[in-house]
Amino acid sequence: MAQIAPHNGRARRSGSLEEDEVAHLSIQLLGPMRVSVAGTRIDNFATDKVQALLAYLAVESDKAHRRERLAGLLWAEHSEKSARTNLRRALADLRQALDDQGTDPSYFVADRKTIRLNPRADVTVDATEFTDHLSAATTGDLEDAVALYRGRFLEGFSLGDGPAFEEWALLTREHLQREMLHVLSALAGSHEARGEYAQACEYARRQVALEPWQEDGHRQVMRLLARSGQRAAALAQFETCGHAL
């Protein structure tokens, strides 16, 4: 993987960006975690807990978080003093990985009591964009939300010694997946109402792929296949549904 090269105090791909271009931080959490600065992938995080800290601050970016809360989230098995020391080290490691020292404005706002993702910084978080599109609720926004959903939240990532973080991640994952299923159902229904059975079936099938035991999704696929004249495929889907259930 390419590494970030410091250039005039700003994280960027050496020689590929204009001098005045802001070092944009992209945090993708839907599917496997992917982080990039100015288009260059970052994979030199010191520990999994550094990544976990970034993920939490990215999703819960609407407020500042007290240091003791973050320390307990990630190092519950440590003493308070040790946990806070680990948090300071993790934040320093995170800033180093992102080459945040010279970025203006910094990606983070931190003082002796709290830490948060800087609302003024040039940062995008796919999970936040996903929920923003759902709030708008137009067909275009819902389709954009589906495009952002590469997979389950923090897919393949876990902290064996961070039960509080794992609980937060699980609840977030389940919430976002429920939202995704609702969006897919709504889009399938919208295309079906316009007689666009092929597009509707794509969205319905994606529901089933996400949750094979969801009966409503199977019914939607069967109905759309039947309406488009694919009776044999509809019967096969019925058999698939029965096996899944």
Coordinates of C-alpha atoms in Angstrom, one line a residue:
M1 CA 0.0 0.0 0.0
A2 CA 1.2 3.5 -0.7
Q3 CA 2.2 5.6 2.3
I4 CA 1.6 9.3 2.9
A5 CA 4.5 11.5 2.2
P6 CA 4.7 14.8 4.3
H7 CA 4.8 17.8 2.0
N8 CA 5.0 21.3 3.3
G9 CA 3.3 20.2 6.6
R10 CA 0.3 18.6 4.9
A11 CA -0.5 15.0 4.2
R12 CA -0.7 14.3 0.5
R13 CA 0.5 12.2 -2.4
S14 CA 3.9 13.5 -3.3
G15 CA 3.9 15.5 -6.5
S16 CA 0.3 14.7 -7.3
L17 CA -1.7 17.5 -5.6
E18 CA -1.7 21.3 -6.0
E19 CA 0.1 23.2 -3.3
D20 CA -3.1 24.7 -1.9
E21 CA -5.2 21.6 -2.0
V22 CA -6.7 20.6 1.4
A23 CA -5.7 17.2 2.7
H24 CA -9.1 15.6 2.6
L25 CA -9.7 12.7 5.0
S26 CA -12.0 10.0 3.9
I27 CA -13.2 7.4 6.5
Q28 CA -15.1 4.5 5.1
L29 CA -16.7 2.2 7.7
L30 CA -19.5 0.5 5.7
G31 CA -17.8 -2.7 4.8
P32 CA -14.1 -3.2 5.7
M33 CA -12.6 0.0 7.2
R34 CA -10.7 2.1 4.7
V35 CA -9.1 5.4 5.5
S36 CA -7.4 7.7 3.0
V37 CA -5.9 11.2 3.0
A38 CA -5.9 13.2 -0.2
G39 CA -6.7 10.0 -2.1
T40 CA -3.9 7.9 -0.6
R41 CA -4.8 4.8 1.4
I42 CA -3.6 4.9 5.0
D43 CA -2.8 1.5 6.5
N44 CA 0.0 2.2 9.0
F45 CA -2.1 2.4 12.1
A46 CA -0.1 1.4 15.2
T47 CA -2.8 -0.8 16.7
D48 CA -6.4 -1.9 16.2
K49 CA -7.4 0.4 19.1
V50 CA -6.1 3.4 17.2
Q51 CA -8.4 2.4 14.3
A52 CA -11.2 1.8 16.8
L53 CA -10.7 5.3 18.3
L54 CA -10.9 6.9 14.8
A55 CA -14.1 4.9 14.0
Y56 CA -15.8 5.9 17.2
L57 CA -14.9 9.6 16.8
A58 CA -16.0 9.5 13.2
V59 CA -19.4 8.1 13.8
E60 CA -20.1 10.0 17.1
S61 CA -18.8 13.3 15.6
D62 CA -21.7 15.5 16.8
K63 CA -20.1 16.2 20.2
A64 CA -16.9 16.2 22.2
H65 CA -16.2 13.1 24.2
R66 CA -14.7 13.1 27.7
R67 CA -11.4 11.4 27.8
E68 CA -12.4 9.1 30.7
R69 CA -15.3 7.8 28.6
L70 CA -13.1 7.1 25.6
A71 CA -10.5 5.4 27.8
G72 CA -13.1 3.2 29.4
L73 CA -14.6 2.3 26.0
L74 CA -11.3 0.9 24.7
W75 CA -9.3 0.0 27.9
A76 CA -11.9 -1.1 30.4
E77 CA -9.6 -3.7 31.8
H78 CA -7.0 -1.1 32.8
S79 CA -6.8 1.2 35.7
E80 CA -8.1 4.7 35.0
K81 CA -4.6 6.2 35.0
S82 CA -3.3 3.5 32.6
A83 CA -6.3 3.8 30.3
R84 CA -5.9 7.5 30.0
T85 CA -2.2 7.1 29.2
N86 CA -3.1 4.6 26.5
L87 CA -5.7 7.0 25.1
R88 CA -3.1 9.8 24.9
R89 CA -0.7 7.5 23.1
A90 CA -3.4 6.2 20.7
L91 CA -4.4 9.8 19.8
A92 CA -0.8 10.7 19.1
D93 CA -0.4 7.5 17.0
L94 CA -3.6 8.4 15.1
R95 CA -2.4 11.9 14.4
Q96 CA 1.0 10.5 13.2
A97 CA -0.7 8.0 10.9
L98 CA -2.8 10.7 9.3
D99 CA 0.1 13.2 9.3
D100 CA -2.2 15.6 11.1
Q101 CA 0.5 17.7 12.7
G102 CA 0.6 20.3 9.9
T103 CA -2.9 20.0 8.6
D104 CA -4.9 23.2 8.9
P105 CA -7.5 22.8 10.3
S106 CA -6.5 19.8 12.3
Y107 CA -8.7 16.7 12.0
F108 CA -9.2 16.6 15.7
V109 CA -10.1 19.0 18.5
A110 CA -8.6 17.9 21.8
D111 CA -8.0 19.5 25.2
R112 CA -7.3 18.1 28.7
K113 CA -10.9 16.9 29.1
T114 CA -12.3 16.1 25.7
I115 CA -11.6 14.9 22.2
R116 CA -13.7 15.1 19.1
L117 CA -13.5 15.0 15.3
N118 CA -13.1 18.6 14.1
P119 CA -16.3 19.8 12.5
R120 CA -14.3 22.4 10.5
A121 CA -11.9 19.9 9.0
D122 CA -12.2 18.4 5.5
V123 CA -13.5 15.0 6.5
T124 CA -16.1 12.7 5.1
V125 CA -17.5 9.6 6.8
D126 CA -19.6 7.2 4.7
A127 CA -21.8 6.1 7.6
T128 CA -22.7 9.8 8.3
E129 CA -23.3 10.4 4.6
F130 CA -25.5 7.3 4.5
T131 CA -27.8 8.6 7.3
D132 CA -27.9 12.1 5.8
H133 CA -29.2 10.6 2.5
L134 CA -31.8 8.7 4.4
S135 CA -33.0 11.9 6.0
A136 CA -33.5 13.6 2.6
A137 CA -35.5 10.5 1.5
T138 CA -35.8 11.4 -2.2
T139 CA -35.3 8.5 -4.6
G140 CA -32.0 9.9 -5.7
D141 CA -30.8 10.2 -2.1
L142 CA -31.9 6.6 -1.3
E143 CA -30.0 5.3 -4.3
D144 CA -26.9 7.3 -3.2
A145 CA -27.3 5.7 0.2
V146 CA -27.4 2.2 -1.3
A147 CA -24.3 3.0 -3.3
L148 CA -22.4 4.0 -0.1
Y149 CA -23.3 0.7 1.7
R150 CA -20.3 -1.5 0.7
G151 CA -21.0 -4.0 3.5
R152 CA -21.8 -4.3 7.2
F153 CA -20.4 -1.6 9.5
L154 CA -16.8 -2.3 10.3
E155 CA -17.0 -5.7 8.6
G156 CA -14.1 -8.0 9.7
F157 CA -13.0 -5.6 12.4
S158 CA -13.2 -6.5 16.1
L159 CA -11.5 -5.9 19.5
G160 CA -11.2 -9.0 21.5
D161 CA -10.3 -7.1 24.6
G162 CA -12.7 -4.2 24.1
P163 CA -16.2 -5.4 25.1
A164 CA -17.7 -1.9 25.4
F165 CA -16.5 -0.9 21.9
E166 CA -17.7 -4.2 20.5
E167 CA -21.2 -3.6 22.0
W168 CA -21.3 -0.1 20.4
A169 CA -20.1 -1.5 17.1
L170 CA -22.7 -4.3 17.2
L171 CA -25.6 -1.9 17.9
T172 CA -24.4 0.5 15.2
R173 CA -24.0 -2.3 12.7
E174 CA -27.6 -3.6 13.4
H175 CA -29.1 -0.2 13.2
L176 CA -27.4 0.7 9.9
Q177 CA -28.3 -2.7 8.4
R178 CA -32.0 -2.3 9.4
E179 CA -32.0 1.1 7.7
M180 CA -30.4 -0.4 4.6
L181 CA -33.1 -3.1 4.4
H182 CA -35.8 -0.5 4.7
V183 CA -34.2 1.5 1.9
L184 CA -33.9 -1.5 -0.4
S185 CA -37.5 -2.5 0.2
A186 CA -38.7 1.1 -0.5
L187 CA -36.6 1.3 -3.8
A188 CA -37.8 -2.1 -4.9
G189 CA -41.4 -1.0 -4.3
S190 CA -40.9 2.3 -6.1
H191 CA -39.5 0.6 -9.2
E192 CA -42.2 -2.1 -9.1
A193 CA -44.9 0.6 -9.0
R194 CA -43.4 1.9 -12.3
G195 CA -43.3 -1.5 -13.9
E196 CA -39.5 -1.6 -13.7
Y197 CA -39.3 -5.1 -12.5
A198 CA -35.7 -5.8 -13.4
Q199 CA -34.4 -2.8 -11.3
A200 CA -36.9 -3.7 -8.5
C201 CA -35.7 -7.3 -8.4
E202 CA -32.1 -6.1 -8.0
Y203 CA -33.0 -4.2 -4.9
A204 CA -35.1 -7.0 -3.5
R205 CA -32.3 -9.6 -4.1
R206 CA -29.9 -7.4 -2.2
Q207 CA -32.3 -7.5 0.8
V208 CA -32.1 -11.3 0.7
A209 CA -28.3 -11.3 0.3
L210 CA -28.1 -9.1 3.5
E211 CA -30.6 -11.2 5.5
P212 CA -31.3 -14.6 3.9
W213 CA -33.9 -15.3 6.6
Q214 CA -36.0 -12.2 5.9
E215 CA -39.2 -13.6 4.5
D216 CA -40.5 -10.2 3.2
G217 CA -37.5 -9.9 0.9
H218 CA -38.0 -13.4 -0.5
R219 CA -41.7 -12.6 -1.1
Q220 CA -40.7 -9.4 -2.9
V221 CA -38.3 -11.3 -5.2
M222 CA -40.8 -14.0 -5.9
R223 CA -43.5 -11.5 -6.8
L224 CA -41.2 -9.5 -9.1
L225 CA -40.0 -12.6 -10.9
A226 CA -43.6 -13.8 -11.4
R227 CA -44.7 -10.4 -12.7
S228 CA -41.8 -10.3 -15.2
G229 CA -42.8 -13.7 -16.5
Q230 CA -40.1 -15.8 -14.8
R231 CA -42.3 -18.4 -13.2
A232 CA -39.6 -21.1 -12.9
A233 CA -37.3 -18.6 -11.2
A234 CA -40.1 -17.5 -8.9
L235 CA -40.7 -21.1 -7.9
A236 CA -36.9 -21.7 -7.4
Q237 CA -36.9 -18.6 -5.1
F238 CA -39.7 -20.1 -3.1
E239 CA -37.6 -23.2 -2.5
T240 CA -34.6 -21.0 -1.5
C241 CA -36.8 -19.2 0.9
G242 CA -38.0 -22.4 2.5
H243 CA -34.5 -23.7 3.0
A244 CA -33.3 -20.4 4.5
L245 CA -36.2 -20.3 6.9

